[in-house]
Amino acid sequence: MGIQRICVVVALLCICLREGGAVTFTFVNKCTGTVWPGILSNAGTAPIEPTGFALPPGAARPLPFPTGWSGRLWARTGCAQDAAGRFTCATGDCRTGTLECSGRDGATPATLAEFTLDGGGHNDFYDVSLVDGYNLPILVEPAGSSGNTGMTCAAAGCSADLNLRCPAELRSAGGGACRSACDAFGRPEYCCSGAFANPSTCRPTAYSQAFKLACPRSYSYAFDDPTSTFTCAGGRDYTITFCPVATPSLKSAGGATVTPTPTPTVPGATAFAPPGMPRQGAGDNGQGVILGDTSWLANLATGDASAAATTSRRMAMIPAAPLALFLLQLIL
């Protein structure tokens, strides 16, 4: 009987700890070279430490993220420190001059993994976005997601090496990244801004459709929600894998480019055919992407997420400890 009581107490403590505990994000690098993940927390969200670190090839690093956290993750490539000690990267640079991103976003183009943990209905929302361009493949996998093919607790991401298939007018960083059409041209129809700032007027373009063809489980443009936003019941752990299948062409710190033979992509990628669109003059820096005001992704992308989700989570945690004590008294 004593052993049974101990087991029940341990189980109840685990429930309480899980209610107020953290979600583990495990960063995995399957690229042939080192990548330097960057982390940006949205406004009103608890900051994560560290905000940047080195991840050698073949390495994995788990980090705790608090429930209610929202923000974005990406990989920097081709990073090095100059003679003056300033740290810079060929793609995804945070422009802080240090290994830490310290609240700064990554420079475009960069592939993004975006999260809102414990959002509406205590669900997690996540996606991999090419809206800001692409620098390497990223795959997001919730714990226990094996075999899921729908939009619930399924793997999301882009495993294709788009740098090998990037149209000439979108190429960046010496072929080490691929810009979005918004970033390259700055036109409202590509950026979903101005008169195109809603789903009815901002439609897929030849460029975004080509991205979608190669990476069907990733965001290709601002209003690509139906086939790009994934959800899971809150509390799951996540694995974020860089170069999950095919290692892309990574620009090294010394300027050399490593181009492995491409392999089949997961999930569901097909050949990237450059669209037959004329070269256009470069526009602004493409930072004017506008998303719908009612979309959770709009808050996530613009950094305007409120602390409402965190507050609701804390309120939901209140009954956990008293419930455990009540059950324990009944047992004893």
PDB file of N, CA, C and O in Angstrom, residues 72 110-116 125-134 138 140 151 155-159 162 178-181 190 192 199 202 204 207-231 267 272 289-292 294-301:
ATOM      1  N   ARG A  72       9.918  33.219 -33.303  1.00  0.00           N
ATOM      2  CA  ARG A  72      10.441  32.573 -34.504  1.00  0.00           C
ATOM      3  C   ARG A  72      11.861  32.062 -34.273  1.00  0.00           C
ATOM      4  O   ARG A  72      12.610  32.585 -33.453  1.00  0.00           O
ATOM      5  N   ALA A 110      15.707  34.217 -45.170  1.00  0.00           N
ATOM      6  CA  ALA A 110      15.969  33.144 -44.211  1.00  0.00           C
ATOM      7  C   ALA A 110      14.705  32.322 -44.033  1.00  0.00           C
ATOM      8  O   ALA A 110      13.594  32.873 -43.989  1.00  0.00           O
ATOM      9  N   THR A 111      14.846  31.017 -43.934  1.00  0.00           N
ATOM     10  CA  THR A 111      13.731  30.126 -43.648  1.00  0.00           C
ATOM     11  C   THR A 111      13.378  30.247 -42.171  1.00  0.00           C
ATOM     12  O   THR A 111      14.265  30.191 -41.318  1.00  0.00           O
ATOM     13  N   LEU A 112      12.093  30.401 -41.862  1.00  0.00           N
ATOM     14  CA  LEU A 112      11.662  30.629 -40.482  1.00  0.00           C
ATOM     15  C   LEU A 112      10.791  29.481 -39.980  1.00  0.00           C
ATOM     16  O   LEU A 112       9.942  28.982 -40.716  1.00  0.00           O
ATOM     17  N   ALA A 113      10.992  29.105 -38.718  1.00  0.00           N
ATOM     18  CA  ALA A 113      10.047  28.245 -38.003  1.00  0.00           C
ATOM     19  C   ALA A 113       9.352  29.134 -36.985  1.00  0.00           C
ATOM     20  O   ALA A 113      10.005  29.764 -36.161  1.00  0.00           O
ATOM     21  N   GLU A 114       8.019  29.214 -37.052  1.00  0.00           N
ATOM     22  CA  GLU A 114       7.256  30.143 -36.223  1.00  0.00           C
ATOM     23  C   GLU A 114       6.323  29.365 -35.301  1.00  0.00           C
ATOM     24  O   GLU A 114       5.710  28.373 -35.713  1.00  0.00           O
ATOM     25  N   PHE A 115       6.213  29.831 -34.059  1.00  0.00           N
ATOM     26  CA  PHE A 115       5.427  29.123 -33.050  1.00  0.00           C
ATOM     27  C   PHE A 115       4.580  30.088 -32.233  1.00  0.00           C
ATOM     28  O   PHE A 115       5.007  31.202 -31.920  1.00  0.00           O
ATOM     29  N   THR A 116       3.397  29.641 -31.872  1.00  0.00           N
ATOM     30  CA  THR A 116       2.611  30.207 -30.786  1.00  0.00           C
ATOM     31  C   THR A 116       2.205  29.038 -29.903  1.00  0.00           C
ATOM     32  O   THR A 116       1.387  28.203 -30.304  1.00  0.00           O
ATOM     33  N   PHE A 125       0.324  26.432 -32.196  1.00  0.00           N
ATOM     34  CA  PHE A 125       0.271  26.696 -33.630  1.00  0.00           C
ATOM     35  C   PHE A 125       1.698  26.863 -34.128  1.00  0.00           C
ATOM     36  O   PHE A 125       2.516  27.523 -33.478  1.00  0.00           O
ATOM     37  N   TYR A 126       2.005  26.266 -35.272  1.00  0.00           N
ATOM     38  CA  TYR A 126       3.370  26.326 -35.781  1.00  0.00           C
ATOM     39  C   TYR A 126       3.368  26.236 -37.301  1.00  0.00           C
ATOM     40  O   TYR A 126       2.426  25.744 -37.915  1.00  0.00           O
ATOM     41  N   ASP A 127       4.426  26.738 -37.900  1.00  0.00           N
ATOM     42  CA  ASP A 127       4.577  26.668 -39.348  1.00  0.00           C
ATOM     43  C   ASP A 127       6.033  26.886 -39.701  1.00  0.00           C
ATOM     44  O   ASP A 127       6.830  27.350 -38.879  1.00  0.00           O
ATOM     45  N   VAL A 128       6.381  26.553 -40.931  1.00  0.00           N
ATOM     46  CA  VAL A 128       7.675  26.920 -41.509  1.00  0.00           C
ATOM     47  C   VAL A 128       7.371  27.863 -42.661  1.00  0.00           C
ATOM     48  O   VAL A 128       6.581  27.545 -43.540  1.00  0.00           O
ATOM     49  N   SER A 129       7.985  29.047 -42.630  1.00  0.00           N
ATOM     50  CA  SER A 129       7.634  30.105 -43.564  1.00  0.00           C
ATOM     51  C   SER A 129       8.764  30.435 -44.532  1.00  0.00           C
ATOM     52  O   SER A 129       9.923  30.561 -44.137  1.00  0.00           O
ATOM     53  N   LEU A 130       8.362  30.590 -45.809  1.00  0.00           N
ATOM     54  CA  LEU A 130       9.263  31.076 -46.857  1.00  0.00           C
ATOM     55  C   LEU A 130       8.879  32.495 -47.275  1.00  0.00           C
ATOM     56  O   LEU A 130       9.379  32.998 -48.275  1.00  0.00           O
ATOM     57  N   VAL A 131       7.991  33.136 -46.497  1.00  0.00           N
ATOM     58  CA  VAL A 131       7.527  34.477 -46.820  1.00  0.00           C
ATOM     59  C   VAL A 131       8.696  35.464 -46.825  1.00  0.00           C
ATOM     60  O   VAL A 131       8.718  36.411 -47.607  1.00  0.00           O
ATOM     61  N   ASP A 132       9.683  35.242 -45.942  1.00  0.00           N
ATOM     62  CA  ASP A 132      10.879  36.088 -45.899  1.00  0.00           C
ATOM     63  C   ASP A 132      12.037  35.492 -46.691  1.00  0.00           C
ATOM     64  O   ASP A 132      13.187  35.893 -46.508  1.00  0.00           O
ATOM     65  N   GLY A 133      11.745  34.529 -47.557  1.00  0.00           N
ATOM     66  CA  GLY A 133      12.794  33.895 -48.342  1.00  0.00           C
ATOM     67  C   GLY A 133      13.272  32.593 -47.721  1.00  0.00           C
ATOM     68  O   GLY A 133      12.649  32.057 -46.796  1.00  0.00           O
ATOM     69  N   TYR A 134      14.397  32.103 -48.214  1.00  0.00           N
ATOM     70  CA  TYR A 134      14.886  30.763 -47.868  1.00  0.00           C
ATOM     71  C   TYR A 134      16.405  30.783 -47.810  1.00  0.00           C
ATOM     72  O   TYR A 134      17.062  31.413 -48.642  1.00  0.00           O
ATOM     73  N   ILE A 138      14.260  23.360 -43.263  1.00  0.00           N
ATOM     74  CA  ILE A 138      13.890  23.193 -41.850  1.00  0.00           C
ATOM     75  C   ILE A 138      12.672  22.282 -41.769  1.00  0.00           C
ATOM     76  O   ILE A 138      11.726  22.416 -42.551  1.00  0.00           O
ATOM     77  N   VAL A 140       9.907  20.839 -38.793  1.00  0.00           N
ATOM     78  CA  VAL A 140       9.387  20.907 -37.426  1.00  0.00           C
ATOM     79  C   VAL A 140       8.543  19.672 -37.171  1.00  0.00           C
ATOM     80  O   VAL A 140       7.610  19.380 -37.921  1.00  0.00           O
ATOM     81  N   MET A 151      -3.316  18.329 -40.787  1.00  0.00           N
ATOM     82  CA  MET A 151      -2.822  19.590 -40.250  1.00  0.00           C
ATOM     83  C   MET A 151      -2.716  19.559 -38.732  1.00  0.00           C
ATOM     84  O   MET A 151      -2.398  20.561 -38.105  1.00  0.00           O
ATOM     85  N   ALA A 155       4.180  16.793 -39.162  1.00  0.00           N
ATOM     86  CA  ALA A 155       5.446  17.447 -39.496  1.00  0.00           C
ATOM     87  C   ALA A 155       5.185  18.577 -40.485  1.00  0.00           C
ATOM     88  O   ALA A 155       4.413  18.439 -41.425  1.00  0.00           O
ATOM     89  N   ALA A 156       5.831  19.710 -40.258  1.00  0.00           N
ATOM     90  CA  ALA A 156       5.708  20.865 -41.147  1.00  0.00           C
ATOM     91  C   ALA A 156       7.092  21.291 -41.578  1.00  0.00           C
ATOM     92  O   ALA A 156       8.053  21.152 -40.830  1.00  0.00           O
ATOM     93  N   GLY A 157       7.192  21.793 -42.811  1.00  0.00           N
ATOM     94  CA  GLY A 157       8.486  22.323 -43.194  1.00  0.00           C
ATOM     95  C   GLY A 157       8.804  22.205 -44.660  1.00  0.00           C
ATOM     96  O   GLY A 157       7.969  21.850 -45.482  1.00  0.00           O
ATOM     97  N   CYS A 158      10.045  22.536 -44.943  1.00  0.00           N
ATOM     98  CA  CYS A 158      10.570  22.497 -46.302  1.00  0.00           C
ATOM     99  C   CYS A 158      11.902  21.776 -46.272  1.00  0.00           C
ATOM    100  O   CYS A 158      12.857  22.256 -45.656  1.00  0.00           O
ATOM    101  N   SER A 159      11.965  20.621 -46.914  1.00  0.00           N
ATOM    102  CA  SER A 159      13.198  19.839 -46.947  1.00  0.00           C
ATOM    103  C   SER A 159      13.936  19.972 -48.269  1.00  0.00           C
ATOM    104  O   SER A 159      15.023  19.432 -48.429  1.00  0.00           O
ATOM    105  N   LEU A 162      16.118  24.733 -52.077  1.00  0.00           N
ATOM    106  CA  LEU A 162      15.648  25.723 -53.036  1.00  0.00           C
ATOM    107  C   LEU A 162      16.780  26.549 -53.624  1.00  0.00           C
ATOM    108  O   LEU A 162      16.615  27.174 -54.673  1.00  0.00           O
ATOM    109  N   CYS A 178      17.784  32.302 -51.173  1.00  0.00           N
ATOM    110  CA  CYS A 178      16.828  32.635 -52.234  1.00  0.00           C
ATOM    111  C   CYS A 178      15.819  33.626 -51.670  1.00  0.00           C
ATOM    112  O   CYS A 178      15.118  33.313 -50.696  1.00  0.00           O
ATOM    113  N   ARG A 179      15.755  34.815 -52.245  1.00  0.00           N
ATOM    114  CA  ARG A 179      14.869  35.858 -51.749  1.00  0.00           C
ATOM    115  C   ARG A 179      13.413  35.566 -52.118  1.00  0.00           C
ATOM    116  O   ARG A 179      13.126  34.858 -53.084  1.00  0.00           O
ATOM    117  N   SER A 180      12.495  36.124 -51.357  1.00  0.00           N
ATOM    118  CA  SER A 180      11.092  36.108 -51.753  1.00  0.00           C
ATOM    119  C   SER A 180      10.880  37.197 -52.791  1.00  0.00           C
ATOM    120  O   SER A 180      11.683  38.137 -52.911  1.00  0.00           O
ATOM    121  N   ALA A 181       9.785  37.101 -53.546  1.00  0.00           N
ATOM    122  CA  ALA A 181       9.493  38.128 -54.544  1.00  0.00           C
ATOM    123  C   ALA A 181       9.237  39.472 -53.880  1.00  0.00           C
ATOM    124  O   ALA A 181       9.603  40.531 -54.422  1.00  0.00           O
ATOM    125  N   TYR A 190       3.192  41.380 -54.426  1.00  0.00           N
ATOM    126  CA  TYR A 190       4.060  40.343 -53.885  1.00  0.00           C
ATOM    127  C   TYR A 190       4.112  40.392 -52.356  1.00  0.00           C
ATOM    128  O   TYR A 190       4.308  39.371 -51.701  1.00  0.00           O
ATOM    129  N   CYS A 192       1.625  41.583 -50.332  1.00  0.00           N
ATOM    130  CA  CYS A 192       0.296  41.610 -49.715  1.00  0.00           C
ATOM    131  C   CYS A 192       0.127  42.871 -48.880  1.00  0.00           C
ATOM    132  O   CYS A 192      -0.326  42.838 -47.730  1.00  0.00           O
ATOM    133  N   PRO A 199      -6.890  38.597 -48.124  1.00  0.00           N
ATOM    134  CA  PRO A 199      -6.836  37.341 -48.893  1.00  0.00           C
ATOM    135  C   PRO A 199      -7.541  37.387 -50.234  1.00  0.00           C
ATOM    136  O   PRO A 199      -7.193  36.630 -51.136  1.00  0.00           O
ATOM    137  N   CYS A 202      -4.866  39.593 -52.494  1.00  0.00           N
ATOM    138  CA  CYS A 202      -3.493  39.078 -52.577  1.00  0.00           C
ATOM    139  C   CYS A 202      -3.555  37.582 -52.860  1.00  0.00           C
ATOM    140  O   CYS A 202      -3.875  36.776 -51.981  1.00  0.00           O
ATOM    141  N   PRO A 204      -1.803  33.956 -54.866  1.00  0.00           N
ATOM    142  CA  PRO A 204      -0.490  33.375 -55.169  1.00  0.00           C
ATOM    143  C   PRO A 204       0.055  33.899 -56.492  1.00  0.00           C
ATOM    144  O   PRO A 204      -0.688  34.080 -57.461  1.00  0.00           O
ATOM    145  N   TYR A 207       5.877  33.141 -58.515  1.00  0.00           N
ATOM    146  CA  TYR A 207       6.995  32.865 -57.616  1.00  0.00           C
ATOM    147  C   TYR A 207       6.543  32.069 -56.400  1.00  0.00           C
ATOM    148  O   TYR A 207       7.152  31.053 -56.035  1.00  0.00           O
ATOM    149  N   SER A 208       5.474  32.527 -55.735  1.00  0.00           N
ATOM    150  CA  SER A 208       5.020  31.822 -54.537  1.00  0.00           C
ATOM    151  C   SER A 208       4.509  30.425 -54.881  1.00  0.00           C
ATOM    152  O   SER A 208       4.682  29.479 -54.102  1.00  0.00           O
ATOM    153  N   GLN A 209       3.908  30.268 -56.066  1.00  0.00           N
ATOM    154  CA  GLN A 209       3.450  28.945 -56.480  1.00  0.00           C
ATOM    155  C   GLN A 209       4.617  27.996 -56.714  1.00  0.00           C
ATOM    156  O   GLN A 209       4.529  26.801 -56.419  1.00  0.00           O
ATOM    157  N   ALA A 210       5.725  28.534 -57.214  1.00  0.00           N
ATOM    158  CA  ALA A 210       6.905  27.696 -57.408  1.00  0.00           C
ATOM    159  C   ALA A 210       7.475  27.251 -56.067  1.00  0.00           C
ATOM    160  O   ALA A 210       7.892  26.102 -55.901  1.00  0.00           O
ATOM    161  N   PHE A 211       7.491  28.159 -55.085  1.00  0.00           N
ATOM    162  CA  PHE A 211       7.920  27.798 -53.734  1.00  0.00           C
ATOM    163  C   PHE A 211       6.984  26.733 -53.157  1.00  0.00           C
ATOM    164  O   PHE A 211       7.432  25.768 -52.520  1.00  0.00           O
ATOM    165  N   LYS A 212       5.694  26.913 -53.373  1.00  0.00           N
ATOM    166  CA  LYS A 212       4.714  25.977 -52.826  1.00  0.00           C
ATOM    167  C   LYS A 212       4.836  24.606 -53.470  1.00  0.00           C
ATOM    168  O   LYS A 212       4.656  23.574 -52.806  1.00  0.00           O
ATOM    169  N   LEU A 213       5.125  24.581 -54.741  1.00  0.00           N
ATOM    170  CA  LEU A 213       5.304  23.311 -55.442  1.00  0.00           C
ATOM    171  C   LEU A 213       6.463  22.527 -54.845  1.00  0.00           C
ATOM    172  O   LEU A 213       6.388  21.310 -54.659  1.00  0.00           O
ATOM    173  N   ALA A 214       7.549  23.226 -54.534  1.00  0.00           N
ATOM    174  CA  ALA A 214       8.723  22.559 -53.966  1.00  0.00           C
ATOM    175  C   ALA A 214       8.522  22.194 -52.502  1.00  0.00           C
ATOM    176  O   ALA A 214       9.011  21.163 -52.046  1.00  0.00           O
ATOM    177  N   CYS A 215       7.780  23.026 -51.763  1.00  0.00           N
ATOM    178  CA  CYS A 215       7.599  22.830 -50.321  1.00  0.00           C
ATOM    179  C   CYS A 215       6.123  23.004 -49.960  1.00  0.00           C
ATOM    180  O   CYS A 215       5.728  24.055 -49.448  1.00  0.00           O
ATOM    181  N   PRO A 216       5.287  22.004 -50.243  1.00  0.00           N
ATOM    182  CA  PRO A 216       3.837  22.157 -50.064  1.00  0.00           C
ATOM    183  C   PRO A 216       3.387  22.322 -48.625  1.00  0.00           C
ATOM    184  O   PRO A 216       2.250  22.725 -48.381  1.00  0.00           O
ATOM    185  N   ARG A 217       4.247  22.019 -47.639  1.00  0.00           N
ATOM    186  CA  ARG A 217       3.857  22.138 -46.238  1.00  0.00           C
ATOM    187  C   ARG A 217       4.558  23.328 -45.571  1.00  0.00           C
ATOM    188  O   ARG A 217       4.872  23.308 -44.379  1.00  0.00           O
ATOM    189  N   SER A 218       4.794  24.375 -46.365  1.00  0.00           N
ATOM    190  CA  SER A 218       5.388  25.604 -45.866  1.00  0.00           C
ATOM    191  C   SER A 218       4.576  26.799 -46.341  1.00  0.00           C
ATOM    192  O   SER A 218       3.880  26.721 -47.358  1.00  0.00           O
ATOM    193  N   TYR A 219       4.681  27.906 -45.605  1.00  0.00           N
ATOM    194  CA  TYR A 219       4.079  29.161 -46.046  1.00  0.00           C
ATOM    195  C   TYR A 219       4.815  29.662 -47.277  1.00  0.00           C
ATOM    196  O   TYR A 219       6.029  29.803 -47.273  1.00  0.00           O
ATOM    197  N   SER A 220       4.082  29.977 -48.332  1.00  0.00           N
ATOM    198  CA  SER A 220       4.706  30.493 -49.546  1.00  0.00           C
ATOM    199  C   SER A 220       4.439  31.979 -49.741  1.00  0.00           C
ATOM    200  O   SER A 220       5.196  32.666 -50.423  1.00  0.00           O
ATOM    201  N   TYR A 221       3.324  32.483 -49.156  1.00  0.00           N
ATOM    202  CA  TYR A 221       3.038  33.919 -49.191  1.00  0.00           C
ATOM    203  C   TYR A 221       2.146  34.219 -47.992  1.00  0.00           C
ATOM    204  O   TYR A 221       1.732  33.312 -47.259  1.00  0.00           O
ATOM    205  N   ALA A 222       1.848  35.500 -47.752  1.00  0.00           N
ATOM    206  CA  ALA A 222       1.264  35.923 -46.474  1.00  0.00           C
ATOM    207  C   ALA A 222      -0.066  35.271 -46.125  1.00  0.00           C
ATOM    208  O   ALA A 222      -0.349  35.039 -44.954  1.00  0.00           O
ATOM    209  N   PHE A 223      -0.910  34.956 -47.121  1.00  0.00           N
ATOM    210  CA  PHE A 223      -2.226  34.411 -46.829  1.00  0.00           C
ATOM    211  C   PHE A 223      -2.345  32.940 -47.201  1.00  0.00           C
ATOM    212  O   PHE A 223      -3.411  32.470 -47.621  1.00  0.00           O
ATOM    213  N   ASP A 224      -1.284  32.228 -47.004  1.00  0.00           N
ATOM    214  CA  ASP A 224      -1.212  30.809 -47.343  1.00  0.00           C
ATOM    215  C   ASP A 224      -1.633  29.936 -46.157  1.00  0.00           C
ATOM    216  O   ASP A 224      -1.108  28.844 -45.976  1.00  0.00           O
ATOM    217  N   ASP A 225      -2.573  30.398 -45.333  1.00  0.00           N
ATOM    218  CA  ASP A 225      -2.928  29.717 -44.091  1.00  0.00           C
ATOM    219  C   ASP A 225      -3.484  28.300 -44.231  1.00  0.00           C
ATOM    220  O   ASP A 225      -3.069  27.411 -43.496  1.00  0.00           O
ATOM    221  N   PRO A 226      -4.449  28.043 -45.144  1.00  0.00           N
ATOM    222  CA  PRO A 226      -5.149  26.758 -45.103  1.00  0.00           C
ATOM    223  C   PRO A 226      -4.262  25.526 -45.189  1.00  0.00           C
ATOM    224  O   PRO A 226      -4.577  24.491 -44.602  1.00  0.00           O
ATOM    225  N   THR A 227      -3.154  25.602 -45.926  1.00  0.00           N
ATOM    226  CA  THR A 227      -2.306  24.415 -46.089  1.00  0.00           C
ATOM    227  C   THR A 227      -0.950  24.581 -45.420  1.00  0.00           C
ATOM    228  O   THR A 227      -0.037  23.812 -45.686  1.00  0.00           O
ATOM    229  N   SER A 228      -0.824  25.573 -44.542  1.00  0.00           N
ATOM    230  CA  SER A 228       0.506  25.873 -44.002  1.00  0.00           C
ATOM    231  C   SER A 228       0.552  26.034 -42.492  1.00  0.00           C
ATOM    232  O   SER A 228       1.622  25.991 -41.908  1.00  0.00           O
ATOM    233  N   THR A 229      -0.587  26.240 -41.836  1.00  0.00           N
ATOM    234  CA  THR A 229      -0.633  26.408 -40.388  1.00  0.00           C
ATOM    235  C   THR A 229      -1.012  25.084 -39.739  1.00  0.00           C
ATOM    236  O   THR A 229      -2.036  24.500 -40.065  1.00  0.00           O
ATOM    237  N   PHE A 230      -0.171  24.627 -38.818  1.00  0.00           N
ATOM    238  CA  PHE A 230      -0.382  23.343 -38.152  1.00  0.00           C
ATOM    239  C   PHE A 230      -0.683  23.582 -36.677  1.00  0.00           C
ATOM    240  O   PHE A 230      -0.290  24.597 -36.100  1.00  0.00           O
ATOM    241  N   THR A 231      -1.390  22.640 -36.076  1.00  0.00           N
ATOM    242  CA  THR A 231      -1.779  22.801 -34.679  1.00  0.00           C
ATOM    243  C   THR A 231      -1.651  21.485 -33.926  1.00  0.00           C
ATOM    244  O   THR A 231      -1.775  20.400 -34.512  1.00  0.00           O
ATOM    245  N   PRO A 267       8.692  16.884 -46.255  1.00  0.00           N
ATOM    246  CA  PRO A 267       7.569  16.143 -46.799  1.00  0.00           C
ATOM    247  C   PRO A 267       7.151  16.619 -48.187  1.00  0.00           C
ATOM    248  O   PRO A 267       7.081  17.804 -48.425  1.00  0.00           O
ATOM    249  N   PHE A 272      11.507  22.132 -58.361  1.00  0.00           N
ATOM    250  CA  PHE A 272      11.253  23.573 -58.351  1.00  0.00           C
ATOM    251  C   PHE A 272      11.535  24.103 -59.747  1.00  0.00           C
ATOM    252  O   PHE A 272      12.658  24.143 -60.202  1.00  0.00           O
ATOM    253  N   VAL A 289       5.511  43.395 -45.346  1.00  0.00           N
ATOM    254  CA  VAL A 289       4.503  42.354 -45.480  1.00  0.00           C
ATOM    255  C   VAL A 289       3.406  42.589 -44.454  1.00  0.00           C
ATOM    256  O   VAL A 289       3.670  42.764 -43.279  1.00  0.00           O
ATOM    257  N   ILE A 290       2.149  42.600 -44.907  1.00  0.00           N
ATOM    258  CA  ILE A 290       1.021  42.839 -44.025  1.00  0.00           C
ATOM    259  C   ILE A 290       0.150  41.599 -44.005  1.00  0.00           C
ATOM    260  O   ILE A 290      -0.236  41.087 -45.039  1.00  0.00           O
ATOM    261  N   LEU A 291      -0.152  41.123 -42.812  1.00  0.00           N
ATOM    262  CA  LEU A 291      -1.013  39.961 -42.652  1.00  0.00           C
ATOM    263  C   LEU A 291      -2.335  40.405 -42.051  1.00  0.00           C
ATOM    264  O   LEU A 291      -2.456  41.474 -41.468  1.00  0.00           O
ATOM    265  N   GLY A 292      -3.350  39.541 -42.167  1.00  0.00           N
ATOM    266  CA  GLY A 292      -4.666  39.877 -41.653  1.00  0.00           C
ATOM    267  C   GLY A 292      -4.637  40.137 -40.159  1.00  0.00           C
ATOM    268  O   GLY A 292      -3.982  39.436 -39.397  1.00  0.00           O
ATOM    269  N   THR A 294      -6.784  39.586 -37.880  1.00  0.00           N
ATOM    270  CA  THR A 294      -7.383  38.565 -37.035  1.00  0.00           C
ATOM    271  C   THR A 294      -6.608  37.266 -37.057  1.00  0.00           C
ATOM    272  O   THR A 294      -6.992  36.313 -36.398  1.00  0.00           O
ATOM    273  N   SER A 295      -5.531  37.198 -37.791  1.00  0.00           N
ATOM    274  CA  SER A 295      -4.771  35.955 -37.900  1.00  0.00           C
ATOM    275  C   SER A 295      -3.765  35.853 -36.777  1.00  0.00           C
ATOM    276  O   SER A 295      -3.091  36.815 -36.444  1.00  0.00           O
ATOM    277  N   TRP A 296      -3.651  34.675 -36.141  1.00  0.00           N
ATOM    278  CA  TRP A 296      -2.622  34.496 -35.118  1.00  0.00           C
ATOM    279  C   TRP A 296      -1.250  34.707 -35.719  1.00  0.00           C
ATOM    280  O   TRP A 296      -0.336  35.190 -35.065  1.00  0.00           O
ATOM    281  N   LEU A 297      -1.081  34.366 -37.026  1.00  0.00           N
ATOM    282  CA  LEU A 297       0.211  34.532 -37.664  1.00  0.00           C
ATOM    283  C   LEU A 297       0.550  36.004 -37.864  1.00  0.00           C
ATOM    284  O   LEU A 297       1.707  36.384 -37.865  1.00  0.00           O
ATOM    285  N   ALA A 298      -0.481  36.848 -38.017  1.00  0.00           N
ATOM    286  CA  ALA A 298      -0.211  38.269 -38.168  1.00  0.00           C
ATOM    287  C   ALA A 298       0.492  38.796 -36.931  1.00  0.00           C
ATOM    288  O   ALA A 298       1.485  39.519 -37.012  1.00  0.00           O
ATOM    289  N   ASN A 299      -0.004  38.436 -35.756  1.00  0.00           N
ATOM    290  CA  ASN A 299       0.650  38.857 -34.522  1.00  0.00           C
ATOM    291  C   ASN A 299       2.027  38.245 -34.396  1.00  0.00           C
ATOM    292  O   ASN A 299       2.980  38.900 -33.954  1.00  0.00           O
ATOM    293  N   LEU A 300       2.124  36.979 -34.769  1.00  0.00           N
ATOM    294  CA  LEU A 300       3.400  36.289 -34.647  1.00  0.00           C
ATOM    295  C   LEU A 300       4.455  36.934 -35.526  1.00  0.00           C
ATOM    296  O   LEU A 300       5.577  37.178 -35.103  1.00  0.00           O
ATOM    297  N   ALA A 301       4.095  37.253 -36.776  1.00  0.00           N
ATOM    298  CA  ALA A 301       5.067  37.767 -37.722  1.00  0.00           C
ATOM    299  C   ALA A 301       5.465  39.201 -37.437  1.00  0.00           C
ATOM    300  O   ALA A 301       6.586  39.613 -37.712  1.00  0.00           O
TER     301      ALA A 301
END
